[in-house]
CSV table of C-alpha atoms in Angstrom, one decimal:
chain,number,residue,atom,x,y,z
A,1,UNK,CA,-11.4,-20.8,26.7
A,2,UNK,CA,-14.6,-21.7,25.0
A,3,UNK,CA,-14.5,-25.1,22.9
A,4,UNK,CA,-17.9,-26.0,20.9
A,5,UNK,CA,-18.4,-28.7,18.0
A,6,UNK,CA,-21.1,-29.1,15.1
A,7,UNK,CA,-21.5,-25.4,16.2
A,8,UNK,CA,-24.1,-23.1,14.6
A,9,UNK,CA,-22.7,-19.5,13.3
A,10,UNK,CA,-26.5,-17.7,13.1
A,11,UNK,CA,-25.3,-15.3,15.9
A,12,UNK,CA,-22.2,-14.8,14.9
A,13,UNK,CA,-22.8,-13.5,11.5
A,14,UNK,CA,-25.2,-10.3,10.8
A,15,UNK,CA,-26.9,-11.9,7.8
A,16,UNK,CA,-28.6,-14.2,9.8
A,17,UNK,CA,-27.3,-17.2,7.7
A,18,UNK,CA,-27.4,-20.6,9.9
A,19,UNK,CA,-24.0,-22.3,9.1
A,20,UNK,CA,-22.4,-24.4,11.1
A,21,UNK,CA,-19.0,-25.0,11.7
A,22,UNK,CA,-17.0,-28.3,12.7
A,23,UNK,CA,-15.4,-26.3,15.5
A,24,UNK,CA,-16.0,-23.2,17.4
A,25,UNK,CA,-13.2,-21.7,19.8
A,26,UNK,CA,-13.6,-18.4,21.6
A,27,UNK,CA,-9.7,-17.5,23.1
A,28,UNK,CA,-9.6,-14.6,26.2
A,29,UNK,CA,-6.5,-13.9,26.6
A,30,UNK,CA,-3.0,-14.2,24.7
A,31,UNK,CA,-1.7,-17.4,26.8
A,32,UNK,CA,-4.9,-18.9,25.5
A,33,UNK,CA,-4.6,-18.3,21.8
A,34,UNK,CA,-1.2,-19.4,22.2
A,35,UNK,CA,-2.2,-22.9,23.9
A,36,UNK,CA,-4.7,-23.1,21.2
A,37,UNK,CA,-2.5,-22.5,18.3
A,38,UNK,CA,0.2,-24.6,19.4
A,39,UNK,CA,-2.6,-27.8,19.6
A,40,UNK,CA,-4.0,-27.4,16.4
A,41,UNK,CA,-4.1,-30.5,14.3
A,42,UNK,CA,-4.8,-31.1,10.5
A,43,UNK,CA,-8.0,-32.2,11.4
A,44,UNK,CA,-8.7,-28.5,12.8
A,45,UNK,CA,-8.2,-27.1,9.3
A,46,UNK,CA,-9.1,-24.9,7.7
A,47,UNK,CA,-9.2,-22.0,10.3
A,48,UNK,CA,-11.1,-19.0,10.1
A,49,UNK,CA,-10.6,-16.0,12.2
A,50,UNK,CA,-13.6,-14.0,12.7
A,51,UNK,CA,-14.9,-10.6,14.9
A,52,UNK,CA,-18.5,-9.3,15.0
A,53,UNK,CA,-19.3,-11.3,12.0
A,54,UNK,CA,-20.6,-7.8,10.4
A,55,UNK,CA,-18.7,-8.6,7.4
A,56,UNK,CA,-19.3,-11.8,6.4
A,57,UNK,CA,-21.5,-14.2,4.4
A,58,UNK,CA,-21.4,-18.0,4.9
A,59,UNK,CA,-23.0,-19.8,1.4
A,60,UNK,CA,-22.4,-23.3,3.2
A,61,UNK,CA,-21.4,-24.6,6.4
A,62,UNK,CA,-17.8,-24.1,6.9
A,63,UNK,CA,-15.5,-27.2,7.4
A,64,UNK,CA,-12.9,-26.5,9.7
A,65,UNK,CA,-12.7,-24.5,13.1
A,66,UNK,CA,-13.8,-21.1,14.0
A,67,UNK,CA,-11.8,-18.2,15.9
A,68,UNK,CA,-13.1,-15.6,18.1
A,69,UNK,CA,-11.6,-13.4,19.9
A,70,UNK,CA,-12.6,-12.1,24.0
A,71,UNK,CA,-9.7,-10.4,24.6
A,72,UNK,CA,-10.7,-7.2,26.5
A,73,UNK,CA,-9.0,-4.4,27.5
A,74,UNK,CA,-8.6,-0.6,26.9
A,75,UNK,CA,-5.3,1.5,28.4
A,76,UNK,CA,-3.3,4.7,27.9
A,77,UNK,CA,0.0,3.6,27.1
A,78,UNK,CA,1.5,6.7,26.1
A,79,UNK,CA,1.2,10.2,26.0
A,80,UNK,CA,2.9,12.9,24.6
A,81,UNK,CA,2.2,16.8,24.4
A,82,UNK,CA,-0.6,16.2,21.4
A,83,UNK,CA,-1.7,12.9,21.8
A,84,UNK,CA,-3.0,9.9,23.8
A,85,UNK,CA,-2.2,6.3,22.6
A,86,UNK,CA,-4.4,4.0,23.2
A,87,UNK,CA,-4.3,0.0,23.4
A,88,UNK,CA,-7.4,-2.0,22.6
A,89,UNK,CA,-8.0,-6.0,23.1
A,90,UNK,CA,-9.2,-7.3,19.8
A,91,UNK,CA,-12.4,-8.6,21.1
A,92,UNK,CA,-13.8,-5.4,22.1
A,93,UNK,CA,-16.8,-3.6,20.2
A,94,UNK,CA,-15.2,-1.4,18.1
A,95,UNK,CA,-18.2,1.0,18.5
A,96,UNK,CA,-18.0,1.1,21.9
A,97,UNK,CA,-14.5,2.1,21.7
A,98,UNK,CA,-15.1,4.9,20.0
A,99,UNK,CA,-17.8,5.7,22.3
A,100,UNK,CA,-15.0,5.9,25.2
A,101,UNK,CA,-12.9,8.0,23.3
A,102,UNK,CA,-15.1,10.6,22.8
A,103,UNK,CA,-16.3,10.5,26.4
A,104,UNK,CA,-12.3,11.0,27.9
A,105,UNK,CA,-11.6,13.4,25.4
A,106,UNK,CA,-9.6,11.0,23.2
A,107,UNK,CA,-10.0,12.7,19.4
A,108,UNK,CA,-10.3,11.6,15.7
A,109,UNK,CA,-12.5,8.1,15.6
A,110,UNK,CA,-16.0,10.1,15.6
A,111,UNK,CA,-16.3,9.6,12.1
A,112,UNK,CA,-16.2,6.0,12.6
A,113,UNK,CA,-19.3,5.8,15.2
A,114,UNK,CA,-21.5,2.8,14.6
A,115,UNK,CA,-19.2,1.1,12.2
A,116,UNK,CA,-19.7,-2.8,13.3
A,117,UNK,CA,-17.5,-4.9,14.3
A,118,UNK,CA,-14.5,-5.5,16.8
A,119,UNK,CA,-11.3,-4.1,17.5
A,120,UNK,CA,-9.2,-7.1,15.7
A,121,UNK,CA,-11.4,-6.5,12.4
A,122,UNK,CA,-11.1,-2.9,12.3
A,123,UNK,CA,-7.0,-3.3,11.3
A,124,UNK,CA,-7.5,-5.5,9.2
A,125,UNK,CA,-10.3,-4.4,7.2
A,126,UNK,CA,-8.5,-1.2,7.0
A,127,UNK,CA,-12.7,0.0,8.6
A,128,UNK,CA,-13.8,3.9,7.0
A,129,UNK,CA,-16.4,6.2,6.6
A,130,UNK,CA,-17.1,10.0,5.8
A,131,UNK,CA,-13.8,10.7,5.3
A,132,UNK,CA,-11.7,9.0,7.7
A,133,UNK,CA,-10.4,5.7,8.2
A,134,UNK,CA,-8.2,3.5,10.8
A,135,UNK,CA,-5.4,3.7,9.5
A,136,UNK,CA,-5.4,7.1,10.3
A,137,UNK,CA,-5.3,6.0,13.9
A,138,UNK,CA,-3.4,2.7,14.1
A,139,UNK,CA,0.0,3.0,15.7
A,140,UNK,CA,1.1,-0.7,16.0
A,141,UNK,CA,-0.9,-4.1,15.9
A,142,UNK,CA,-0.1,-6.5,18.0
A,143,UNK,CA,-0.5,-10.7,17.0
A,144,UNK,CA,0.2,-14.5,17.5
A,145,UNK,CA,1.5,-16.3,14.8
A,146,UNK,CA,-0.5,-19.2,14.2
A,147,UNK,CA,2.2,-21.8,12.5
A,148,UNK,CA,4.6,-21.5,16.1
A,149,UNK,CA,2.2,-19.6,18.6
A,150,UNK,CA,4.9,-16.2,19.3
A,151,UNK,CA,4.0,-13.2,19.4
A,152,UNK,CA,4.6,-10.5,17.2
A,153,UNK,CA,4.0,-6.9,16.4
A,154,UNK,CA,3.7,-4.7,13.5
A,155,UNK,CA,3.6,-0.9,13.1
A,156,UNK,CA,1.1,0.8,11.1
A,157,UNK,CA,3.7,1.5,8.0
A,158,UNK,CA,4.3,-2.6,8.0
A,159,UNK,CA,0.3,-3.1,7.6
A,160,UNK,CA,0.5,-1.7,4.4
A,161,UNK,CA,-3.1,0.0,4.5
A,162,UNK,CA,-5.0,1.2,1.4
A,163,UNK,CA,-8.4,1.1,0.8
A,164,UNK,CA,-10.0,-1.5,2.9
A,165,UNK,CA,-7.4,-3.5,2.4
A,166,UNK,CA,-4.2,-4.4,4.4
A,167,UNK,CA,-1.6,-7.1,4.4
A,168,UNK,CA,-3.7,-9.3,7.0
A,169,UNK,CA,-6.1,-9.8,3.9
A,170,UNK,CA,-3.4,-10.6,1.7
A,171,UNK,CA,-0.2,-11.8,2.0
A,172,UNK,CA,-0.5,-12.4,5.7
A,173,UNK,CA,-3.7,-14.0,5.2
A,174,UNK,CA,-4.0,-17.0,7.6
A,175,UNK,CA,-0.5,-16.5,9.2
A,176,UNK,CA,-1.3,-14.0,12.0
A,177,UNK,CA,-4.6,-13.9,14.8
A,178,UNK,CA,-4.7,-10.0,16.4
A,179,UNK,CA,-5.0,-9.7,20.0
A,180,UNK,CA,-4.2,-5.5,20.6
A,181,UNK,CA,-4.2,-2.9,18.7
A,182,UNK,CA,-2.7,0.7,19.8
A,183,UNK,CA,-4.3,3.5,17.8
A,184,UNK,CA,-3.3,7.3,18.4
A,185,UNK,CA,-6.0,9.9,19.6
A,186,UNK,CA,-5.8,13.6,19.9
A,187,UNK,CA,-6.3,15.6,22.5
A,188,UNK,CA,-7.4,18.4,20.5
A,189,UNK,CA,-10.5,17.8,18.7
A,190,UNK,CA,-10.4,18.5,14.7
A,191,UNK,CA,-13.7,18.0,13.6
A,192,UNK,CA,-13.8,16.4,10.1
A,193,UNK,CA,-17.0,18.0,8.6
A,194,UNK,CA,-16.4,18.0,4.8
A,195,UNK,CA,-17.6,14.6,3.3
A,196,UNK,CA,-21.0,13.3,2.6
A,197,UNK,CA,-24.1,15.5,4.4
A,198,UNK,CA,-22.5,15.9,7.6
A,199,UNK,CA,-22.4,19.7,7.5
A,200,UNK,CA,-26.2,19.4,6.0
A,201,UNK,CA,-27.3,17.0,8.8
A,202,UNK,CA,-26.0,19.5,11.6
A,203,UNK,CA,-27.5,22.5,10.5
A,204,UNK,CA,-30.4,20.6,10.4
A,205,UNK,CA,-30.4,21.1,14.5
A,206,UNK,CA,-28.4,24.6,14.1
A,207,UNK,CA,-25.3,23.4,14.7
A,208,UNK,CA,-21.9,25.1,12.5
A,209,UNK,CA,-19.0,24.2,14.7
A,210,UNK,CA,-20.2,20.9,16.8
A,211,UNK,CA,-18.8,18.8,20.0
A,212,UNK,CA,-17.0,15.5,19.3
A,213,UNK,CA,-20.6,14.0,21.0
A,214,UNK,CA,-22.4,16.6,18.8
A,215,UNK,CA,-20.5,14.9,15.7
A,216,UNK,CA,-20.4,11.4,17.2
A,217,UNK,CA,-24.7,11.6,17.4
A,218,UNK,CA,-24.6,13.3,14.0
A,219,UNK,CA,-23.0,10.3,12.6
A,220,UNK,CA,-24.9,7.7,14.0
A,221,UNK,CA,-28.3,9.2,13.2
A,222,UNK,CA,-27.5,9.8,9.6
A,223,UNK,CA,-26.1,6.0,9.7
A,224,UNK,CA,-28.9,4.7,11.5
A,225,UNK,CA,-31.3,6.5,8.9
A,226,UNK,CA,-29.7,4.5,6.0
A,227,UNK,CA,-29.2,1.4,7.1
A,228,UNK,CA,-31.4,-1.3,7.9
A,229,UNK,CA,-31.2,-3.2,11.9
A,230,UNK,CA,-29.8,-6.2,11.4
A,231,UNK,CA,-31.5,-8.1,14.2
A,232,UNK,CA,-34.9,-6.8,11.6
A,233,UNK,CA,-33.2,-7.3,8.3
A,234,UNK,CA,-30.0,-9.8,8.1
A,235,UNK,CA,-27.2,-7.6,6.6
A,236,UNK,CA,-23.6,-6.6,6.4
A,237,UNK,CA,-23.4,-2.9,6.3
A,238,UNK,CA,-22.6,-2.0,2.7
A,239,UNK,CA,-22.4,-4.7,0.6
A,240,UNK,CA,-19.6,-2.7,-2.3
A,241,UNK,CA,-16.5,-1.3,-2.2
A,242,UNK,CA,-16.5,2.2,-3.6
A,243,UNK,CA,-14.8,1.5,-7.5
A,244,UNK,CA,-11.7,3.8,-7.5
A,245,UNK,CA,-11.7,4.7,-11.0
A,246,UNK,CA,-9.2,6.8,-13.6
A,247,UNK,CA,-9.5,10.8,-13.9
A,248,UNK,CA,-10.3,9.9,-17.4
A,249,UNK,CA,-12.6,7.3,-17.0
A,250,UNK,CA,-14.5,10.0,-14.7
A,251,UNK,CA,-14.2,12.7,-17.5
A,252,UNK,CA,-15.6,10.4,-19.7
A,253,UNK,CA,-18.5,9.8,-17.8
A,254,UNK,CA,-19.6,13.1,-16.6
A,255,UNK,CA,-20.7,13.8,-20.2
A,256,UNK,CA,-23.6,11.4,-20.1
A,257,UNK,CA,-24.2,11.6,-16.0
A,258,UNK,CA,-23.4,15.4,-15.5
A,259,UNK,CA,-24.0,14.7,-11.4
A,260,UNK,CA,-22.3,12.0,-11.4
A,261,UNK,CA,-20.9,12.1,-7.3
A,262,UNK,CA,-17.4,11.7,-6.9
A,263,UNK,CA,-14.3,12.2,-4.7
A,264,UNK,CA,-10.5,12.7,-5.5
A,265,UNK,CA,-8.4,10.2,-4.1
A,266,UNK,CA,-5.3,11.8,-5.8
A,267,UNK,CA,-4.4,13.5,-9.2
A,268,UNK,CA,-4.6,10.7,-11.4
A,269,UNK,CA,-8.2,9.4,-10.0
A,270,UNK,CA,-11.4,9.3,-8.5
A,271,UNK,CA,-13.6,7.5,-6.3
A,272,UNK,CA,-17.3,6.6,-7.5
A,273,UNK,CA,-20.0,5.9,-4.9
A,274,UNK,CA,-21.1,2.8,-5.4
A,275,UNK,CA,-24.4,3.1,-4.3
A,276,UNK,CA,-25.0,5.9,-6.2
A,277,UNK,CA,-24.0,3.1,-9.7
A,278,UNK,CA,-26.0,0.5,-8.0
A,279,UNK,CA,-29.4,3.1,-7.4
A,280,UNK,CA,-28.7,4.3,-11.3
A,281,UNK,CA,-29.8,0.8,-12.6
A,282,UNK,CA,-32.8,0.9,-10.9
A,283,UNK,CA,-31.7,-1.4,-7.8
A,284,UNK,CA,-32.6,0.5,-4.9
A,285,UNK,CA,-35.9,-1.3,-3.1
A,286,UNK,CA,-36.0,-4.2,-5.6
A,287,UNK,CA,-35.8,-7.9,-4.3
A,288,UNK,CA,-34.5,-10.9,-6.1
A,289,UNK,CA,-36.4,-13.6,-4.7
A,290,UNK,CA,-35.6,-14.1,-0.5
A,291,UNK,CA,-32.7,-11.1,-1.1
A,292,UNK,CA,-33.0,-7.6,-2.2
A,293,UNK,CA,-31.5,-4.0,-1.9
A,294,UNK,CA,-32.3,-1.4,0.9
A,295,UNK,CA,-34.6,0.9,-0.4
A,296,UNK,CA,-32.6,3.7,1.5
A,297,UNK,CA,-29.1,2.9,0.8
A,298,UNK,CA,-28.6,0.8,-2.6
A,299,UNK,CA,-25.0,-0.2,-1.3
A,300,UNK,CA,-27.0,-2.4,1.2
A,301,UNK,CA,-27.7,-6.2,0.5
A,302,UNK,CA,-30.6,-7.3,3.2
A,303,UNK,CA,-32.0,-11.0,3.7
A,304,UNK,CA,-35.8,-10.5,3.1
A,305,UNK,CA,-36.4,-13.6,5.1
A,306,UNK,CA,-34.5,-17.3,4.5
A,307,UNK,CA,-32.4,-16.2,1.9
A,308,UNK,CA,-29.2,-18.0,1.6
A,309,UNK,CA,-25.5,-17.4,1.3
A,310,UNK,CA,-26.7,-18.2,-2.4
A,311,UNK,CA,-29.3,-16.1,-2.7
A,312,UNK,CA,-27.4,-13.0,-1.6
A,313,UNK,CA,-24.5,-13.7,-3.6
A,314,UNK,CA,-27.2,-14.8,-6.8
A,315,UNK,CA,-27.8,-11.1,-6.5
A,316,UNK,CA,-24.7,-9.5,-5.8
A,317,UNK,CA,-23.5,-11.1,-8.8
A,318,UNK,CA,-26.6,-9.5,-11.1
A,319,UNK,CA,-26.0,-6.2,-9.6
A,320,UNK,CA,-22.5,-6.0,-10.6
A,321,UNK,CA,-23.2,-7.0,-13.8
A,322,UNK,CA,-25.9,-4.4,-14.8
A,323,UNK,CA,-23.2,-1.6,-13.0
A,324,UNK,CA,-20.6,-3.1,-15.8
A,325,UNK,CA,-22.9,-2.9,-18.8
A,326,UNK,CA,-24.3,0.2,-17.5
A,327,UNK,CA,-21.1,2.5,-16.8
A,328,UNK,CA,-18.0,0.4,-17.4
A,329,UNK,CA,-16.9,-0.3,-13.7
A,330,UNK,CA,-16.0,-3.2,-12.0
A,331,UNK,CA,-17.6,-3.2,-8.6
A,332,UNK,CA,-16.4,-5.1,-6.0
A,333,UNK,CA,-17.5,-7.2,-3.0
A,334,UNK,CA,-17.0,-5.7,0.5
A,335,UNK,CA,-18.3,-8.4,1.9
A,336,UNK,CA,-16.2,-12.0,3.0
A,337,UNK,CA,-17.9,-14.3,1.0
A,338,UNK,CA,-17.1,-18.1,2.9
């Protein structure tokens, strides 16, 4: 176990911001996370659990004691006649997890290639992208409960998933620290083609009916073309929540933005691309002193160089504000904002 104090968070957050926090532990194992809960004081509070730090912004240093998970660790612990189930530490790359499942022959996290992040993060952040999300996956998460150190698990129905959310960033919120999480892989491949330019973006190279590593690339060259490097460019992915918004609300719109890009979540509403809101005020490539907006993906909030936690949030807080008088929508943080 790794035990730091006055401890700076610059590489463990992708925005680049240089907090510090009182206390920095880094826990490898589950008899080490229990030892460290158990011997917690008051003077250790507050506590905050982080991963890759992919999805988080730090507008001061924070005051309490910092959480990091090294539990490693990736095992078939099941099979049946269709599937493969497969338990992950939570302080493994979730990228490169994915990267070994398509290389075994494990099916159905393609779509999520080169999402940042680890392992723990990924349940509870409910992580998504063109079309699929975790939750599709996730069998059971396992956890130590941080007021008595036991250990508990919780099966993918418990979690209570929805978009980006789950009950870890709720109402368990600061009860429960994940060490493993079992998700369930095919062993058939079912390629999910249908959402965003996928499709476009393979028959670019000629390709109709691709490989799981013929998908997997696919994916991370249209992400890498979008997004900025955040070793370049401090960011955290996209910034924005997608707004879910009413079928009516929709209908209502499409009669003064006619393209107006959408997907149906169910029969009573739709889901708005936020970028596409955030690009229609004219936000895409503009800067707002040390912070600006991606000039290829308006959903992405980049540090042009010292900004602070303030400064990104200064302009977080404009954009959604123009999206409101603009269309009527409430956009939403992504982003942990500490």
């Amino acid at each position: 176990m790794k035990d730091f104090r006055d401890y700076s968070l610059l590489c463990h957050n992708t925005f680049g911001i240089d907090a510090q926090c009182q206390r920095f532990v880094e826990f490898a194992s589950v008899k080490e996370l229990q030892t460290l809960v158990r011997s917690l004081t008051t003077a250790d509070q507050p506590l905050l659990v982080i991963g890759g730090g992919s999805n988080l912004l730090f507008t001061a240093d924070y005051p309490g004691t910092v959480l990091h998970s090294a539990i490693r660790g990736v095992e078939i612990v099941d099979s049946d006649l269709t599937n493969h189930y497969i338990r992950c530490g939570s302080g493994e790359t979730w990228d490169d997890i994915v990267a070994q499942c398509v290389s075994n022959g494990w099916y159905g996290a393609e779509n999520l290639s080169l999402i940042p992040g680890e392992v723990g993060a990924s349940a509870v952040q409910n992580i998504g992208a063109y079309g699929v999300e975790v939750k599709d996956l996730i069998v059971q998460v396992e956890a130590v409960e941080i007021a008595t150190g036991r250990q508990v698990s919780f099966t993918n129905v418990e979690c209570c998933y929805s978009y980006r959310k789950s009950r870890f960033k709720d109402d368990w919120k600061g009860q429960f620290i994940i060490t493993y999480v079992t998700y369930c892989l095919s062993k058939t491949f079912h390629p999910r083609l249908d959402y965003g330019n996928i499709r476009a973006a393979l028959a670019e190279h000629g390709i109709s009916e691709p490989s799981a590593t013929e998908l997997r690339n696919t994916i991370i060259a249209i992400r890498q073309a979008k997004l900025p490097d955040p070793k370049i460019e401090g960011n955290a992915g996209s910034f924005f929540m997608n707004p879910i918004v009413s079928t009516q609300k929709y209908l209502d719109l499409i009669h003064t933005y006619p393209t107006i890009p959408h997907y149906t979540v169910d029969t009573e509403h739709e889901k708005i691309p936020a970028g596409w809101l955030i690009d229609q005020c004219g936000w895409k490539g503009h800067t707002l002193g040390k912070a600006g907006v991606h000039d290829k993906q308006a959903l992405v909030l980049v540090n042009k160089g010292g900004a602070t936690g303030a400064d990104i949030v200064h302009l977080c807080d404009t954009i959604r504000q123009d999206v409101l008088q603009k269309f009527g929508i409430e956009i939403k943080p992504e982003v942990n904002i500490l």
